Short mmCIF file of C-alpha atoms in Angstrom, two decimals:
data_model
loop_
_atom_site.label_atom_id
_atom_site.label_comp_id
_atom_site.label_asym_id
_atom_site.label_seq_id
_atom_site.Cartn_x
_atom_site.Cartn_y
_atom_site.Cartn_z
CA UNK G 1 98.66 87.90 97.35
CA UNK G 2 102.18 88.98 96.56
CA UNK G 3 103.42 92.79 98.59
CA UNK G 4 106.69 94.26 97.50
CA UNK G 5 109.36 93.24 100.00
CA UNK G 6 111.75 96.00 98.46
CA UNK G 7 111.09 99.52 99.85
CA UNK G 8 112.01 102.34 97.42
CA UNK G 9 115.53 103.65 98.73
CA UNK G 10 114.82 107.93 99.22
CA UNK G 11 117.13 110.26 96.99
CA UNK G 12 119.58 112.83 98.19
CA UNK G 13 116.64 115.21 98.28
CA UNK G 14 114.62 113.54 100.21
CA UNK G 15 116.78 112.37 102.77
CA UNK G 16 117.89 115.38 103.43
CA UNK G 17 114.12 116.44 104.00
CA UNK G 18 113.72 113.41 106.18
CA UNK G 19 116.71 114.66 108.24
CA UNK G 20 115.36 117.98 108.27
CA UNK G 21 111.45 116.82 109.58
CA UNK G 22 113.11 115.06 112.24
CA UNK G 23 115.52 117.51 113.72
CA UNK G 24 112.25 119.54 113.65
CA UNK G 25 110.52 116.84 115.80
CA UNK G 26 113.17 116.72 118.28
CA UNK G 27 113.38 120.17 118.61
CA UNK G 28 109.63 120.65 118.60
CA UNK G 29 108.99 117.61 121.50
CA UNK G 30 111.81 118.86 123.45
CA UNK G 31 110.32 122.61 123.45
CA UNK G 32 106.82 120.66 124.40
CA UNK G 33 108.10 118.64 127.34
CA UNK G 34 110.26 121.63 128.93
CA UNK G 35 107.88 124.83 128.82
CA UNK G 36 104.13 123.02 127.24
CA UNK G 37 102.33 122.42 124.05
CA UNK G 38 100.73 125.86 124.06
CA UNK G 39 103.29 128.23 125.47
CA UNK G 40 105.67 126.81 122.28
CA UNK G 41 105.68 128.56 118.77
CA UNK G 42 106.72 127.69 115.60
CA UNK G 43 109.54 130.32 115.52
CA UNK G 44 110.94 129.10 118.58
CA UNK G 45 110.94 125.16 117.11
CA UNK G 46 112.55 126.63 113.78
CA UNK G 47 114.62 128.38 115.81
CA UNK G 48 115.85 125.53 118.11
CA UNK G 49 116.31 123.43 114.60
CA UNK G 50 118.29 125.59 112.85
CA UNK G 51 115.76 126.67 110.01
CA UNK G 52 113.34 129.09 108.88
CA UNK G 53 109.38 129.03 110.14
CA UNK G 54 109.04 128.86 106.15
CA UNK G 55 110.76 125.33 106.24
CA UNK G 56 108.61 123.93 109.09
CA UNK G 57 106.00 124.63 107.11
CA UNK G 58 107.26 123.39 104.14
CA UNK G 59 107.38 120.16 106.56
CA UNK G 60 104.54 120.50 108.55
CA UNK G 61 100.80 121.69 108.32
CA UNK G 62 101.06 122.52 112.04
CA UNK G 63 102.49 122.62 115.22
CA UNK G 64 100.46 119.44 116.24
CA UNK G 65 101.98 117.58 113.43
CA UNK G 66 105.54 118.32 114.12
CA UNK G 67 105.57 115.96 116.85
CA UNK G 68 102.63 114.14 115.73
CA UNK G 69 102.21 113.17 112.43
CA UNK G 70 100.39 110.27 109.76
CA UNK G 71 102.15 107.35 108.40
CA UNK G 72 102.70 108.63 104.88
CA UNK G 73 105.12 105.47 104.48
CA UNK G 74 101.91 103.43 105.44
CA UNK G 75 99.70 104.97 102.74
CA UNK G 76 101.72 105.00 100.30
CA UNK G 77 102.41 101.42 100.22
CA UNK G 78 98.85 100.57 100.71
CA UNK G 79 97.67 102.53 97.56
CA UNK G 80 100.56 101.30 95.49
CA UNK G 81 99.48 97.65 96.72
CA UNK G 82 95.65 98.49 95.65
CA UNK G 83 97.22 99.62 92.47
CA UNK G 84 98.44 96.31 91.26
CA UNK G 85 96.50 93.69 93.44
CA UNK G 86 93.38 91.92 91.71
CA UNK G 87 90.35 93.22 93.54
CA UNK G 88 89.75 89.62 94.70
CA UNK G 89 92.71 89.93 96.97
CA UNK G 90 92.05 92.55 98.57
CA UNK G 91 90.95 91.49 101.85
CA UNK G 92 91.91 92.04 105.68
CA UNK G 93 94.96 90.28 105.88
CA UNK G 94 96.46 92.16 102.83
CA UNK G 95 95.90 95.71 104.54
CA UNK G 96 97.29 94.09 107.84
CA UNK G 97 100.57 93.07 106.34
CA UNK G 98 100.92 96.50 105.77
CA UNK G 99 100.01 98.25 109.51
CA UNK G 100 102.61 95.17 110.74
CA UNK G 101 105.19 96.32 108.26
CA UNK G 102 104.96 99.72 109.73
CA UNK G 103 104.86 98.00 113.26
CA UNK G 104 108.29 96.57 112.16
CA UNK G 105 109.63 99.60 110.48
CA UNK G 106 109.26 101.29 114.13
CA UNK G 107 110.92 98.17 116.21
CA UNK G 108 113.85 98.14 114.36
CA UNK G 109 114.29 102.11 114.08
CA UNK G 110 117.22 103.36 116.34
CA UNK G 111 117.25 103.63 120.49
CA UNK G 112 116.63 107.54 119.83
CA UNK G 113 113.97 107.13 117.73
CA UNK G 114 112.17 104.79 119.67
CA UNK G 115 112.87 106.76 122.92
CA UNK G 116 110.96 109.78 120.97
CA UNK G 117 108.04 107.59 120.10
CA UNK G 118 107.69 106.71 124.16
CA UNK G 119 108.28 110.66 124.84
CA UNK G 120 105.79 111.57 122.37
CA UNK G 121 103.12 108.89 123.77
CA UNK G 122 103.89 110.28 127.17
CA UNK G 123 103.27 113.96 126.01
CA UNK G 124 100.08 113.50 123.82
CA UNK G 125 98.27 111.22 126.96
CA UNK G 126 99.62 114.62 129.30
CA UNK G 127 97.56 117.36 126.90
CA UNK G 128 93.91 117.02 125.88
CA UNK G 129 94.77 119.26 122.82
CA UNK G 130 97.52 117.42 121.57
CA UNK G 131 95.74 113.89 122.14
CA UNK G 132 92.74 115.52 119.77
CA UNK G 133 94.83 116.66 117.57
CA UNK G 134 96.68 112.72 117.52
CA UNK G 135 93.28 111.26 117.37
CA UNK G 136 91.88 113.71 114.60
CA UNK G 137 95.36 112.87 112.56
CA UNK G 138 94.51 109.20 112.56
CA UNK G 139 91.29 109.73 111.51
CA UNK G 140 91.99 111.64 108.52
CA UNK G 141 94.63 108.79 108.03
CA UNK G 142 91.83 105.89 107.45
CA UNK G 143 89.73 108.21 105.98
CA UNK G 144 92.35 108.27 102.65
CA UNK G 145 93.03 104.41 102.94
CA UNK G 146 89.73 104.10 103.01
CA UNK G 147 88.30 106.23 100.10
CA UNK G 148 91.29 104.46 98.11
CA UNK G 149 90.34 100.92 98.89
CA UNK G 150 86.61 102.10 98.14
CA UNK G 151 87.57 103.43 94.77
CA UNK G 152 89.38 100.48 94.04
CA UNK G 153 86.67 97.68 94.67
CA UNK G 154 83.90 99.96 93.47
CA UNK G 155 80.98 97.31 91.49
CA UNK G 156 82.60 94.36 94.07
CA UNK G 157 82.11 95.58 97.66
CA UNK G 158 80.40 98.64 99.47
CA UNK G 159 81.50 101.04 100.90
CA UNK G 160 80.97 99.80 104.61
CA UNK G 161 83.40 97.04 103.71
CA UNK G 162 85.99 99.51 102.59
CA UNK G 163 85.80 101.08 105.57
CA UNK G 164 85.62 97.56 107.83
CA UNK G 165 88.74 96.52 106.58
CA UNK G 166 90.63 99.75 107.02
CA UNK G 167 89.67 100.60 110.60
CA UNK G 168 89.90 96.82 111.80
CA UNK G 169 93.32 97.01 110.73
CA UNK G 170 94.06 100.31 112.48
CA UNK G 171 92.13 99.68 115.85
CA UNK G 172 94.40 96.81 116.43
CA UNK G 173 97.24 98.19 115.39
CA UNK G 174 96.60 100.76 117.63
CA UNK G 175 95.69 98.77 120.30
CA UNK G 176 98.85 96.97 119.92
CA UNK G 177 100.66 100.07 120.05
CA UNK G 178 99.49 101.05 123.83
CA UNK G 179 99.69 97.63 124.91
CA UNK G 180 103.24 97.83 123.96
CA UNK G 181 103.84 101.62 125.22
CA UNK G 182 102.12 100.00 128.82
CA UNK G 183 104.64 97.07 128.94
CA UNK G 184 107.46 99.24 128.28
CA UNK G 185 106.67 101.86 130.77
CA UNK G 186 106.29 99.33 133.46
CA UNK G 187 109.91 98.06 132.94
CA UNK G 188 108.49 94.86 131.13
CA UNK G 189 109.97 93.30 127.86
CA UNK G 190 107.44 93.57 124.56
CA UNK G 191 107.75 92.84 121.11
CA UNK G 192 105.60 95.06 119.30
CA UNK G 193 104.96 92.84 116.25
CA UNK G 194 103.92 89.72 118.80
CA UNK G 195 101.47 92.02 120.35
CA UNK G 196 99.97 93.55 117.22
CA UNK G 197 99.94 89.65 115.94
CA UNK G 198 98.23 88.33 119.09
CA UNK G 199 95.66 91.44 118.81
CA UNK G 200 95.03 90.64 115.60
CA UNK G 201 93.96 87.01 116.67
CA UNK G 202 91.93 88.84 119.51
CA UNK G 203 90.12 90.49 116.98
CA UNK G 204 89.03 87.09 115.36
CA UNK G 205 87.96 85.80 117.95
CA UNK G 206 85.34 88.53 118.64
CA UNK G 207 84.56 88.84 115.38
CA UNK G 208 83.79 85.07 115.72
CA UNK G 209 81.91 85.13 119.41
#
């Protein structure tokens, strides 16, 4: 199996958009965390950004997403992997390598951005909405991977293993996730990508009892 190692590097344009989304974030989690999820509108996180309630949206499909959004980085690299991989390949460690990459992407993203992530955890556990809205998000997430790596091994596998290899993927990288989040918050040192390796042996293991 052979991934790309090389991401694509963003143009002007999009950085700027990237730049944009995340000063929206801030603003938006900040706004959150000081007065709640539901008291906040999207004029006031424009506001607070510096923008227009036309460029949030231009960002975001809602509120919840602003501080809660998919992986598009994720996706994208999965269905430009199922693009050029031979349909033999494409099997559960291939789609891990790519929820670990992400893993990785987040561990070596700045002290701010990883002090967001914890924020955001914190906030989403604190409001049923938000955490439906988080859990609805992901959903919708392996719901795309999935219909992608079902289109591309239609007349070789079904459906249900489409869908197997997509959600076994996510549930542990998820799982790895809050393990992490739990160490953290108790003051404890965890690498992300250890735990999300050790999880994934976990989930042999079952698969194998």
């Amino acid at each position: 199996m052979t991934l790309k190692t090389q991401a694509r590097v963003p143009d002007l344009r999009e950085r700027r958009k990237m730049e944009t989304r995340i000063e929206m974030s801030r603003s938006a989690l900040e706004l959150f965390e000081l007065q709640g999820f539901a008291a906040t509108t999207v004029e006031e996180i424009a506001r607070a950004a510096g923008v227009s309630s036309s460029t949030f949206f231009r960002c975001f499909a809602t509120k919840e997403e602003s501080v809660w959004g998919p992986d598009r980085e994720l996706e994208t690299e999965i269905v430009e992997w199922l693009e050029t991989v031979p349909q033999k390949d494409i099997n559960l460690s291939g789609i891990e390598a790519f929820y670990e990459r992400s893993l990785q992407r987040l561990v070596t993203s700045s002290e701010d951005t990883r002090d967001r992530i914890l924020r955001t955890h914190r906030l989403i556990t604190s409001d049923d909405h938000l955490r439906a809205a988080a859990f609805a998000a992901d959903a919708l997430a392996m719901c795309r991977i999935t219909a992608s790596v079902a289109e591309r091994l239609r007349g070789l596998r079904s459906e249900s293993f489409a869908r197997l290899l997509v959600e076994s993927a996510g549930v542990v990288s998820r799982i790895a996730f809050d393990t992490w989040v739990r160490r953290i918050e108790r003051g404890e040192d965890a690498d992300l990508v250890e735990i999300y390796r050790t999880t994934r042996t976990d989930l042999r293991d079952v698969v194998l009892t």
